[in-house]
Coordinates of C-alpha atoms in Angstrom, one line a residue:
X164 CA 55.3 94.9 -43.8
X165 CA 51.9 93.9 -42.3
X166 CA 53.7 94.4 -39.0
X167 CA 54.9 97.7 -39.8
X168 CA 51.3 99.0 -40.6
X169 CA 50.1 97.7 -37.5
X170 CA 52.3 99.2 -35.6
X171 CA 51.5 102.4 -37.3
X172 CA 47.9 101.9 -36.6
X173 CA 48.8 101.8 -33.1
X174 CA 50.5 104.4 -32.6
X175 CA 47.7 106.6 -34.2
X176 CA 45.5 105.6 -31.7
X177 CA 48.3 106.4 -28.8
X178 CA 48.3 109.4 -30.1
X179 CA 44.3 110.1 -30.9
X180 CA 44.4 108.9 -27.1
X181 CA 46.6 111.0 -26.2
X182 CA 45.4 113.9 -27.6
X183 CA 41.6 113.2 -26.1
X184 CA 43.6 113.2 -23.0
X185 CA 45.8 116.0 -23.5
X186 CA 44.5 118.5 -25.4
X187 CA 40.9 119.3 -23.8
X188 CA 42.9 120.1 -20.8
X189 CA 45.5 122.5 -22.6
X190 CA 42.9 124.1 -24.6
X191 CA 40.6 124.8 -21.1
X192 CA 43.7 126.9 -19.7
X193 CA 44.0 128.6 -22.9
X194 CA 40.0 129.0 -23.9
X195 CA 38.4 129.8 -20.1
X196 CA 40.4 133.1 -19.5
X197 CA 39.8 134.4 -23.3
X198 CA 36.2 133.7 -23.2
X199 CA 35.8 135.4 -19.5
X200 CA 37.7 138.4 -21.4
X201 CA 35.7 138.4 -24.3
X202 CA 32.3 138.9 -22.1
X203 CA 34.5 142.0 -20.3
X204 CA 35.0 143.3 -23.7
X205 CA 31.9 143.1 -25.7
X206 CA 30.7 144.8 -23.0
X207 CA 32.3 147.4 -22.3
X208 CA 33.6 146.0 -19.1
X209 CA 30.1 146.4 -17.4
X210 CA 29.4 142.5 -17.4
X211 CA 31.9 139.4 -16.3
X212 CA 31.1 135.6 -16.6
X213 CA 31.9 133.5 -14.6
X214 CA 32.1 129.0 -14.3
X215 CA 33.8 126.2 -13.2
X216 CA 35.2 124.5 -16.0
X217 CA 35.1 123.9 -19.6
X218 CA 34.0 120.5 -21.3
X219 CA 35.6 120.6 -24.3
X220 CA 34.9 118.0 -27.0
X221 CA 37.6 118.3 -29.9
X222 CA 36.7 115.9 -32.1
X223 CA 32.8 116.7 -31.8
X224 CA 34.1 120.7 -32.0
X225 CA 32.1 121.7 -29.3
X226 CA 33.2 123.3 -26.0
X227 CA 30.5 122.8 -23.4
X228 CA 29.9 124.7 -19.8
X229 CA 27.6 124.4 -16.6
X230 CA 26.5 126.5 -14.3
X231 CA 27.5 130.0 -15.7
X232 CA 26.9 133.4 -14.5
X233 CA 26.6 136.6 -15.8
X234 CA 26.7 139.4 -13.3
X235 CA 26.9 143.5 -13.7
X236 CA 30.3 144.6 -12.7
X237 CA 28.6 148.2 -12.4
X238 CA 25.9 149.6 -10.7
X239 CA 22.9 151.0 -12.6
X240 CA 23.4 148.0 -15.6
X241 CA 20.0 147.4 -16.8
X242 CA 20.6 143.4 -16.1
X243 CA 20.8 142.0 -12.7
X244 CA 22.0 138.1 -13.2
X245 CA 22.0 135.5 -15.8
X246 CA 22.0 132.2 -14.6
X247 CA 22.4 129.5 -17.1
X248 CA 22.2 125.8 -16.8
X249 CA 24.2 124.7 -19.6
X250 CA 26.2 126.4 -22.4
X251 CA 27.3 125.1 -25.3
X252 CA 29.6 126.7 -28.7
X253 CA 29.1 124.7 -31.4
X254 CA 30.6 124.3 -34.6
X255 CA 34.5 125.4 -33.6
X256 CA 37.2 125.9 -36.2
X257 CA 40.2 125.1 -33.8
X258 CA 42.8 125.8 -36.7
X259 CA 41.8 130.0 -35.7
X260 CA 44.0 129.2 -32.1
X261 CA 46.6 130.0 -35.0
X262 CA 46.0 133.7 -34.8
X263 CA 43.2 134.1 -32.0
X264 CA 42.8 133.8 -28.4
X265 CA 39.5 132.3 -28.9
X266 CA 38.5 129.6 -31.6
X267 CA 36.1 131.0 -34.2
X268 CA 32.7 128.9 -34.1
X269 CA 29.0 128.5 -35.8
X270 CA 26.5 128.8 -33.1
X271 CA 25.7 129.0 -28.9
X272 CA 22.9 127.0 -27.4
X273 CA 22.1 128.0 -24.3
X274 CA 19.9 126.0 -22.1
X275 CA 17.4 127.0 -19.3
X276 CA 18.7 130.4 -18.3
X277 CA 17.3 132.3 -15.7
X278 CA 17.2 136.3 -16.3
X279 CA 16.5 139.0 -14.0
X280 CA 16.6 142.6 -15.4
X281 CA 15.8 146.0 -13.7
X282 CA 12.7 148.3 -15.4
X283 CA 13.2 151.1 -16.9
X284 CA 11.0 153.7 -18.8
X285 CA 10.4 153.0 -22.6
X286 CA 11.1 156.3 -25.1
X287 CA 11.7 156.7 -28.1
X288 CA 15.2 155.8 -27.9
X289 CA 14.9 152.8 -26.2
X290 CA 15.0 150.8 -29.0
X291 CA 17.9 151.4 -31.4
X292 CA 19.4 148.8 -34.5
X293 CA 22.8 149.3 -34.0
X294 CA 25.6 148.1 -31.7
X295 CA 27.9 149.7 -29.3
X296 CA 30.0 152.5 -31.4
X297 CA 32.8 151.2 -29.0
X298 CA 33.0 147.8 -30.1
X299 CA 33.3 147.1 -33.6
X300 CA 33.3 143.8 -35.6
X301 CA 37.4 144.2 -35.4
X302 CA 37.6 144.0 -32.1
X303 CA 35.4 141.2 -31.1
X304 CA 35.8 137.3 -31.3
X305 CA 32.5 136.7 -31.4
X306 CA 31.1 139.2 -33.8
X307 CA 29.1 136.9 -36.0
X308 CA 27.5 133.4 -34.5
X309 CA 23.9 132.0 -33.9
X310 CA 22.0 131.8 -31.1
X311 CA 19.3 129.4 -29.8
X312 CA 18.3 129.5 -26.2
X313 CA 15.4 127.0 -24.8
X314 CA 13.9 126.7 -22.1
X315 CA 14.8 130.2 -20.8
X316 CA 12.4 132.4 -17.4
X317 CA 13.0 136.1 -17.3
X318 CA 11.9 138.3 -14.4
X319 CA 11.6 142.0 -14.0
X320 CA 12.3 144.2 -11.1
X321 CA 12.0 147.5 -9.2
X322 CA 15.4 148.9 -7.8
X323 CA 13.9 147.6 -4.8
X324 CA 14.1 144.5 -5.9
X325 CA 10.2 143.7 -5.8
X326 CA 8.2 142.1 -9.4
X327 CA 7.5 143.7 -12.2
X328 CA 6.9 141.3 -14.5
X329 CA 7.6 137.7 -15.2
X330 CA 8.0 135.4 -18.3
X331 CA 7.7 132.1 -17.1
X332 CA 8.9 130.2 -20.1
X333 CA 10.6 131.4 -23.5
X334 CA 12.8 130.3 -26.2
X335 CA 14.8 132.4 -29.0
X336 CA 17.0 131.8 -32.1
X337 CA 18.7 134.2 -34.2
X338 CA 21.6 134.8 -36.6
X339 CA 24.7 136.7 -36.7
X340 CA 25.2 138.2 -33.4
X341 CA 27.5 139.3 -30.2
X342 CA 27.5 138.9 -27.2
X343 CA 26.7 142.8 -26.7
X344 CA 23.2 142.6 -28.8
X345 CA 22.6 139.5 -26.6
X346 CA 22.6 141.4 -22.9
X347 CA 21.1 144.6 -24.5
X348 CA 17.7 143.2 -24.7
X349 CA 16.5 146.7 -26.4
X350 CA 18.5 145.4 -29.8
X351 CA 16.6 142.0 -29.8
X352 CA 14.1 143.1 -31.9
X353 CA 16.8 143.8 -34.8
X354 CA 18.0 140.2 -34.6
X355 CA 18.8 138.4 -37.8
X356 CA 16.2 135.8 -38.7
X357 CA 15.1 136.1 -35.4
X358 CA 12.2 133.7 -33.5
X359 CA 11.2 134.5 -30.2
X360 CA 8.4 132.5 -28.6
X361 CA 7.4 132.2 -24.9
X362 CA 4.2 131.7 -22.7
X363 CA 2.6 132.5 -19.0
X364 CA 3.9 136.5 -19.2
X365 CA 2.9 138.5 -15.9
X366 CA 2.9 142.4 -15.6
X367 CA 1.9 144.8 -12.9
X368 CA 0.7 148.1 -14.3
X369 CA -0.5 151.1 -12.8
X370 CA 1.1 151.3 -9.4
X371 CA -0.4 147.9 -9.1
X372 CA -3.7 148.3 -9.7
X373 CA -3.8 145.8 -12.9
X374 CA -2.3 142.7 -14.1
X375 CA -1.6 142.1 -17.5
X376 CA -1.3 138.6 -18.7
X377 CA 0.0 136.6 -21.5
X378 CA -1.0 133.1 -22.1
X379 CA 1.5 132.2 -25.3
X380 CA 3.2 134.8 -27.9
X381 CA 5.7 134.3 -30.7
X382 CA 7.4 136.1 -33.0
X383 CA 9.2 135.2 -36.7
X384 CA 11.0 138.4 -38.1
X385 CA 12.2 137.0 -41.3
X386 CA 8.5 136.0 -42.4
X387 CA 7.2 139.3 -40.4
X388 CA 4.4 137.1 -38.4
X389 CA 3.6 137.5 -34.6
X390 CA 0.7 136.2 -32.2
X391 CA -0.5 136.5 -29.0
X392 CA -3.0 134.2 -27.3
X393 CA -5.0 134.5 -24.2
X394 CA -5.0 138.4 -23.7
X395 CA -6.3 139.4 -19.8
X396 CA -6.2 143.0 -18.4
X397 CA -7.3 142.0 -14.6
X398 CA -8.1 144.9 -12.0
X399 CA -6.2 143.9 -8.8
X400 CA -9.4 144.8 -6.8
X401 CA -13.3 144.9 -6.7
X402 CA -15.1 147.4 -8.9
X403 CA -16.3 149.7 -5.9
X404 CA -12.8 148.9 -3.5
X405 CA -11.1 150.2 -6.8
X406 CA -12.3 153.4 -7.3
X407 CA -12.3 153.9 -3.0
X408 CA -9.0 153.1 -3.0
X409 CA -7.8 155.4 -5.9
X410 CA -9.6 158.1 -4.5
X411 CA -11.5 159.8 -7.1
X412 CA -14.3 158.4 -9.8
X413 CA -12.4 156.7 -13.1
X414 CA -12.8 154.3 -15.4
X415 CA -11.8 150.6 -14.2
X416 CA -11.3 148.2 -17.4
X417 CA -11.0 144.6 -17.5
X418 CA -9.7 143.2 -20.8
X419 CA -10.1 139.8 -22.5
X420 CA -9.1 138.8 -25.8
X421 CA -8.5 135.2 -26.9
X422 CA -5.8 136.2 -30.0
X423 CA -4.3 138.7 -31.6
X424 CA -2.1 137.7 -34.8
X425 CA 0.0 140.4 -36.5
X426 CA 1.2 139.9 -40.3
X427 CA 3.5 141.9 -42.5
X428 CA 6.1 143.5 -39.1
X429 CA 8.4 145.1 -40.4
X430 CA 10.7 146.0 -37.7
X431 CA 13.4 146.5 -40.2
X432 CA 12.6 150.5 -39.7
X433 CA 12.8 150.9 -36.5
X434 CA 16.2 152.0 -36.6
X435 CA 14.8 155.2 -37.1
X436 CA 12.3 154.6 -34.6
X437 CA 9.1 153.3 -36.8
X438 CA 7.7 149.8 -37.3
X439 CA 4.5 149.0 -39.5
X440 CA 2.2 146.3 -39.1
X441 CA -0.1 145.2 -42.6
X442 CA -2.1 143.0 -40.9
X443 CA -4.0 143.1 -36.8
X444 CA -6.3 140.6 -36.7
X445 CA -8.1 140.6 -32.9
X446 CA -10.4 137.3 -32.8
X447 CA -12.8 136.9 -30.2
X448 CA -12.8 139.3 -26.8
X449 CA -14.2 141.4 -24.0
X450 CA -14.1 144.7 -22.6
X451 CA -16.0 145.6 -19.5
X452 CA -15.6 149.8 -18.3
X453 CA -17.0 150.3 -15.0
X454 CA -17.2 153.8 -13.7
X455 CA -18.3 154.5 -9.9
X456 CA -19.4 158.1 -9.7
X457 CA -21.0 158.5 -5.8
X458 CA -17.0 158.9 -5.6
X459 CA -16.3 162.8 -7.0
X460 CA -13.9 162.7 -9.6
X461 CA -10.0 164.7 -9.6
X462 CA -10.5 168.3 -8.7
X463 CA -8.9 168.8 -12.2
X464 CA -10.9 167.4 -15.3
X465 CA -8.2 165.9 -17.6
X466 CA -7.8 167.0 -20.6
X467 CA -8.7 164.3 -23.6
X468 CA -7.0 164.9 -27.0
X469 CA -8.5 163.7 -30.2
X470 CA -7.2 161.5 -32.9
X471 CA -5.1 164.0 -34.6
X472 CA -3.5 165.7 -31.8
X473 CA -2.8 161.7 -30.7
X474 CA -0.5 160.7 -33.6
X475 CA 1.1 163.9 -33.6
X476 CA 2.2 163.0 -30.1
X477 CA 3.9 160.5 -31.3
X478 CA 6.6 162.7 -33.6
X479 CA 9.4 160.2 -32.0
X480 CA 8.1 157.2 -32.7
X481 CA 6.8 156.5 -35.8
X482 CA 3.8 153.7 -36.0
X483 CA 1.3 152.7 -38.9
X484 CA -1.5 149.8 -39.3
X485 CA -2.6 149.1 -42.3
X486 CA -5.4 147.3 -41.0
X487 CA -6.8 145.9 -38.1
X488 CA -9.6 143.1 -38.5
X489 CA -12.1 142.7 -35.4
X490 CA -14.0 139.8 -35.0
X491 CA -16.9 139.1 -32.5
X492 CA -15.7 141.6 -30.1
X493 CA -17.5 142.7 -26.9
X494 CA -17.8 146.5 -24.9
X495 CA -20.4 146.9 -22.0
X496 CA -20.1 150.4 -20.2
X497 CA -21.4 150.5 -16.8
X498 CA -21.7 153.5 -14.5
X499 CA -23.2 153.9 -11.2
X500 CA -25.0 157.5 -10.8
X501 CA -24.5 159.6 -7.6
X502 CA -28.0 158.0 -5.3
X503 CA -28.8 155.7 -7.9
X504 CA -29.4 152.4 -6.1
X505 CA -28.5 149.7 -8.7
X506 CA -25.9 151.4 -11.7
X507 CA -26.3 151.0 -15.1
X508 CA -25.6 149.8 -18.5
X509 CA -25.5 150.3 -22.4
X510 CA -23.6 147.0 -24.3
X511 CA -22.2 146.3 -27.7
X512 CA -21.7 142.5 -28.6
X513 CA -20.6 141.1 -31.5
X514 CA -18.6 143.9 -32.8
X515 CA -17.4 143.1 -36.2
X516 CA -15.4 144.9 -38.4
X517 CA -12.0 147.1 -39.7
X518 CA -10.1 150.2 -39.2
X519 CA -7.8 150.9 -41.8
X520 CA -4.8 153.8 -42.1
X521 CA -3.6 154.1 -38.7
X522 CA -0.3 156.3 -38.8
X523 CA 1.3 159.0 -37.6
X524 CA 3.6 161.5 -39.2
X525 CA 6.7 160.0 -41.0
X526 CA 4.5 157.1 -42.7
X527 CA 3.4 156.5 -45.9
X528 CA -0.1 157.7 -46.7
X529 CA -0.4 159.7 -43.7
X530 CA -0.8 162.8 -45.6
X531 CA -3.2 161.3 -48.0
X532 CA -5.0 158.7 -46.5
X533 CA -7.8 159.1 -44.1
X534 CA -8.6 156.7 -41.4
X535 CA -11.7 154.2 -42.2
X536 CA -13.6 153.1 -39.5
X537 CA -16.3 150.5 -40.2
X538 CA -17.9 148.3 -37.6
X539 CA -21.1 146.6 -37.4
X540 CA -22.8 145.6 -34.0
X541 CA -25.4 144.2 -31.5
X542 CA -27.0 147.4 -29.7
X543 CA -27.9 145.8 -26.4
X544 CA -27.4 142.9 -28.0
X545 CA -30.6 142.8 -29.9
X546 CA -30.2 145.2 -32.6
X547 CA -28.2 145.9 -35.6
X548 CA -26.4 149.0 -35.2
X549 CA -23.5 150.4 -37.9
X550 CA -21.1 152.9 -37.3
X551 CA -18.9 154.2 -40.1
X552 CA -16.6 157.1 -39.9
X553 CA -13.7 158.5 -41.9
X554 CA -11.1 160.6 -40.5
X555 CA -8.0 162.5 -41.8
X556 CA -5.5 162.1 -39.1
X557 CA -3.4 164.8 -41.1
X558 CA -6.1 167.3 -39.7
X559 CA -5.0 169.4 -36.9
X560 CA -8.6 170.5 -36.8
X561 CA -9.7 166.5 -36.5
X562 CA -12.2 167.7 -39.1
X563 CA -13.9 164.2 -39.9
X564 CA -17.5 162.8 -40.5
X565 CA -20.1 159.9 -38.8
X566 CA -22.6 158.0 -40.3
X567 CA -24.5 155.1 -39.8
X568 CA -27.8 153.5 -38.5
X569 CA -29.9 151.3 -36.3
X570 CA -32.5 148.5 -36.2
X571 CA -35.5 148.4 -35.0
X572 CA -36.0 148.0 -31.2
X573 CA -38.7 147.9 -28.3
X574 CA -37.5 150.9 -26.0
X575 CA -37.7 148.1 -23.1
X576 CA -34.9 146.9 -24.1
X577 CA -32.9 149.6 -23.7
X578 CA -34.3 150.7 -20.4
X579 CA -30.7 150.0 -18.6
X580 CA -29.8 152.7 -21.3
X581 CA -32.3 155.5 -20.6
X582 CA -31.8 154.7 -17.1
X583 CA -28.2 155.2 -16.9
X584 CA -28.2 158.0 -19.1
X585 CA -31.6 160.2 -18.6
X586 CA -33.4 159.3 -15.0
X587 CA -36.1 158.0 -17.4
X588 CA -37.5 154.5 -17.9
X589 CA -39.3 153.6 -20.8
X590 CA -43.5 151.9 -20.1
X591 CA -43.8 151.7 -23.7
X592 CA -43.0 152.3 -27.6
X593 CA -40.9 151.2 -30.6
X594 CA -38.0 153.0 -32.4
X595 CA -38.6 151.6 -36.0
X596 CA -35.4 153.0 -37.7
X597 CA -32.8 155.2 -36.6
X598 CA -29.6 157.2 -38.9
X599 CA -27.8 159.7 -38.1
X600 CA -25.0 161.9 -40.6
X601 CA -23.0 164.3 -38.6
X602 CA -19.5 166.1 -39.2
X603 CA -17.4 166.6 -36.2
X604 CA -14.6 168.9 -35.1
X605 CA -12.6 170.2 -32.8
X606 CA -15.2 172.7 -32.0
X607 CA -18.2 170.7 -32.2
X608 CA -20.6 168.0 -33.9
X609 CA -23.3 169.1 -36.4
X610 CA -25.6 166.9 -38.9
X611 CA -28.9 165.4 -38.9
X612 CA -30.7 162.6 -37.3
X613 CA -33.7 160.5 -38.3
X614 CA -35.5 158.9 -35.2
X615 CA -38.4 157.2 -36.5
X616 CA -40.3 155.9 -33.2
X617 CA -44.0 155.2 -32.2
X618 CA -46.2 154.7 -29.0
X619 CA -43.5 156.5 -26.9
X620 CA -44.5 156.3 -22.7
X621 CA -42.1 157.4 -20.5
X622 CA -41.5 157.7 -16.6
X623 CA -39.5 160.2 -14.8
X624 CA -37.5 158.4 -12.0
X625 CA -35.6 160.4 -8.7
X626 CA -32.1 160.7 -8.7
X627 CA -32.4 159.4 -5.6
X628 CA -34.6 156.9 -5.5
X629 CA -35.6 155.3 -8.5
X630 CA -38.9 153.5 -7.1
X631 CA -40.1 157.0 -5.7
X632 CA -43.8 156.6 -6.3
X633 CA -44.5 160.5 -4.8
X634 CA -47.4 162.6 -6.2
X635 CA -45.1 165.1 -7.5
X636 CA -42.9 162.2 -9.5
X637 CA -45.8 161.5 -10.9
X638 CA -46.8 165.3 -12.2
X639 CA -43.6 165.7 -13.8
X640 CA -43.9 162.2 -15.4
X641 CA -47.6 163.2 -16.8
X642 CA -45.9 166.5 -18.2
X643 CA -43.5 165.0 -19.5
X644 CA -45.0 162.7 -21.5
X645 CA -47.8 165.7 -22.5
X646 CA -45.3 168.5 -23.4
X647 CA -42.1 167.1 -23.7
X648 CA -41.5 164.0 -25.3
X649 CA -43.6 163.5 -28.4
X650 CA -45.4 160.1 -28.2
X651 CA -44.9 159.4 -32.0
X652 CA -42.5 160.8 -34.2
X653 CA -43.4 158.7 -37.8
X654 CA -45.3 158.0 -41.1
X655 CA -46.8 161.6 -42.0
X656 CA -45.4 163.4 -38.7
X657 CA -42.1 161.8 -38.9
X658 CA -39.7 164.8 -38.6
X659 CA -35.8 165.4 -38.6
X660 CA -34.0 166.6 -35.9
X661 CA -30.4 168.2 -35.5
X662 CA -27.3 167.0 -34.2
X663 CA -25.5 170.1 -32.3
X664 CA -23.3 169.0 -29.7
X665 CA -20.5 171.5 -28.2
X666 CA -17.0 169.4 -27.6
X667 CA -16.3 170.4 -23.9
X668 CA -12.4 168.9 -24.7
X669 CA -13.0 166.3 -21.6
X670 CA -14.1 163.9 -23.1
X671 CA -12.6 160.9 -25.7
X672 CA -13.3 160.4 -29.1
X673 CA -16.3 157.6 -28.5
X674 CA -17.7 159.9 -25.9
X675 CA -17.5 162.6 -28.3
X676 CA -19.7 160.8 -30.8
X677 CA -21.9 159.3 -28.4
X678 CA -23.3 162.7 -26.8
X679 CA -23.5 164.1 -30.1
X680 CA -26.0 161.6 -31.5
X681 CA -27.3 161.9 -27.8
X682 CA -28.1 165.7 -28.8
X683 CA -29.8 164.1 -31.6
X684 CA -31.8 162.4 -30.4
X685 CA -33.1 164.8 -27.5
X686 CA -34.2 167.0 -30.2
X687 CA -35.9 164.4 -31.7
X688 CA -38.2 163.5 -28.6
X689 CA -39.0 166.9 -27.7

């Protein structure tokens, strides 16, 4: 009896021996042609894999490959190569050979893969939630697994085969998928309980002439949270060598910001092209303009829309922010005049504050709800200066209204200002208090403004020349200051002045509101 069981015994294990022996090798023939064909099919014959040999672990019910590749069997395909270290299907029900060519299984990890797509212009029907309307849950092995890739480096290229942009390390996992929504990275997005985080992003922008990068960024769909950490806009070249080499006088920007973190994405929407983000908080950052005009600028002034005409734009894609937080934020604006020897400067530091309701057509509240702007900040970093405005973006006339006010502050200290802006420097004087109140429109600004100042001494300076000392500089400086500027505009002479500023339709929303409380305060010095 007790020898009959152990013979019994042993010939299990002959057989479990056997079939470790047997069987991965019989399954490889059977699995490594259907899972080549099931790549063909998903999509649409425009992609083939291709490896040595499978690994497959029956017991552990995992089926294991290295050193795959995915290539385009077309021309055109928006992919160029997938390279992948190691690929393993997890979780495989071998009791489906039954009745498919492929086993069904749980999950794919895929291990340090290697991307390289072609660019291609983004619309408004780049993105889409959906999957190919020729292959259908029916037709596909592979219609419903998870996915977790590590390790992964993605590159992006010019038909000529030169860098676009570069991820240099990212990782992903996401539910119920195919192998279809995998290589279309447009449907990505859509992934069930999709993450998606990465780090040391590189892209070339404008013909070149910038670099954007990335330090860190992730992304959790299911709990709508996103961040990205260590913003840079760079300017491939010099501030002067910029403008040269583009030819004509524009803006060059250099962007830093240390984080941005997104809450309540719902990217659920977008597949009817919208997404809407509750939360943009951007903590900590830099903006430098710099603006070379001794170079002309295009023989065509470009036309700037305003808010309003903006989000109408934007009829196919459908965006709205609920809010978006700013904390200690930074803007200097510097220009260098046509003769002027040094160019000059007008800074905001420390900018703090919100702007709530931005949307377009299509969203909630954007027939309703008018855009809040509130911000509070540093004038030349030494006094307090508040801007407020609210705007209905449902406006086609962009009729919308600015307020606010500023701090006392020696006219010294805004001498880079007056400079920059007026050919004028400032010997003496204080401005006590300033507000201003104006409406605006796509005609024009109109309002009041309340320029309380004292002890007022100004000095005309060349165009040319700004330490011309010349008898004549120094007549128009002495009429100035005798019939033109008022020395003292306060206490019992304090007077109001208006705000009438003509929109010439070149010029951006900021600029817009900065020469009309420029107007203002012309008329209040005269």
């Amino acid at each position: 009896m007790k020898k009959g069981f152990i013979y019994g015994i042993l010939i299990l294990c002959v057989l479990f021996l056997l079939a470790s022996l047997l069987v991965p090798n019989y399954l490889e023939s059977k699995l490594k042609p259907a899972l080549e064909a099931q790549v063909i099919t998903q999509t649409d014959s425009s992609y083939a894999m291709d490896f040595k040999q499978l690994n497959i672990s029956f017991w552990s019910k995992k089926v294991s490959a290295d050193s795959i590749s995915i290539l385009p069997n077309k021309e055109n395909e928006a992919i160029k190569s997938v390279l992948i270290k190691n690929l393993e299907i997890q979780g495989i029900n071998w009791l489906s050979l039954l009745t498919d060519d492929f086993p069904n299984f749980k999950k794919v990890v895929v291990e340090y893969p290697e991307i390289e797509v072609y660019s291609r212009p983004v619309t408004s029907t780049t993105f889409g939630n959906g999957s190919s309307s020729k292959i259908t849950s029916s037709d596909s092995l592979f219609s419903d697994f998870d996915i977790e890739i590590r390790g992964g480096k993605a590159l992006i290229i010019d038909p000529a085969g030169r860098m676009k942009a570069m991820i240099g390390h990212f990782s992903l996992s996401a539910t119920k998928i195919n192998v279809n929504q995998l290589l279309d990275g447009t449907r990505l997005p859509f992934l069930d309980d999709l993450t998606v985080s990465g780090s040391d992003l590189t892209w070339q922008i404008d013909n070149k002439f910038y670099r954007l990068e990335i330090g860190s960024f992730e992304f959790d769909r299911a709990d709508g949270l996103a961040y990205v950490k260590d913003i840079a806009l760079i300017p491939e070249l010099p501030r002067y060598r910029f403008t040269e080499i583009k030819g004509y006088s524009v803006d060059r920007y250099e962007l830093n910001i240390d984080k941005i973190n997104l809450q309540g994405v719902d990217l659920d929407s977008l597949f009817v092209s919208k997404i809407k983000i509750r939360t943009a908080a951007i903590e900590q950052g830099e903006l430098s303009v710099f603006k070379d005009k001794t170079i002309p600028p295009k023989s065509t002034i470009a036309y700037k829309p305003l808010l309003s005409e903006v989000v109408r734009k934007a009829s196919n894609f459908k965006y709205g922010i609920d809010e978006v937080l700013i904390n200690n934020f930074d803007v200097t604006y510097t220009e260098h005049k046509e003769g002027a020897k040094v160019p000059g400067a007008v800074s905001f530091q420390n900018i703090t504050g919100s702007i709530q309701n931005i949307a377009t057509p299509g969203i909630s509240g954007f027939l309703t709800d008018s855009l809040l702007f509130d911000v509070t900040t540093l004038f030349m970093g030494v006094s307090k200066l508040d801007v407020h405005s609210r705007y209905a973006l449902f406006d086609e006339s962009e009729n919308h209204r600015v307020w606010g006010s500023l701090g006392a502050i020696e006219t010294s200290s805004i001498n880079p200002t007056l400079i920059h802006l007026a050919n004028m420097e400032a010997k003496s004087g204080k401005v006590n208090s300033l507000d201003f109140n104006f409406n605006v429109n796509r005609e024009g600004a109109k309002g009041i403004i309340n320029l309380d100042y004292e002890n007022l001494d100004v000095s005309l300076l060349s165009d040319f020349d700004t330490t011309n000392t010349s008898e004549g500089k120094q007549i128009a400086t002495f009429i100035t200051n005798t019939f033109i500027v008022k020395s003292n505009n306060t206490g019992a002479d304090f007077k109001s002045a208006e705000i009438d500023y003509e929109w010439g339709k070149t010029r951006s929303i900021f600029g817009y509101w900065w020469h009309s409380l420029l107007s203002g305060i012309k008329n209040s010095i005269k």
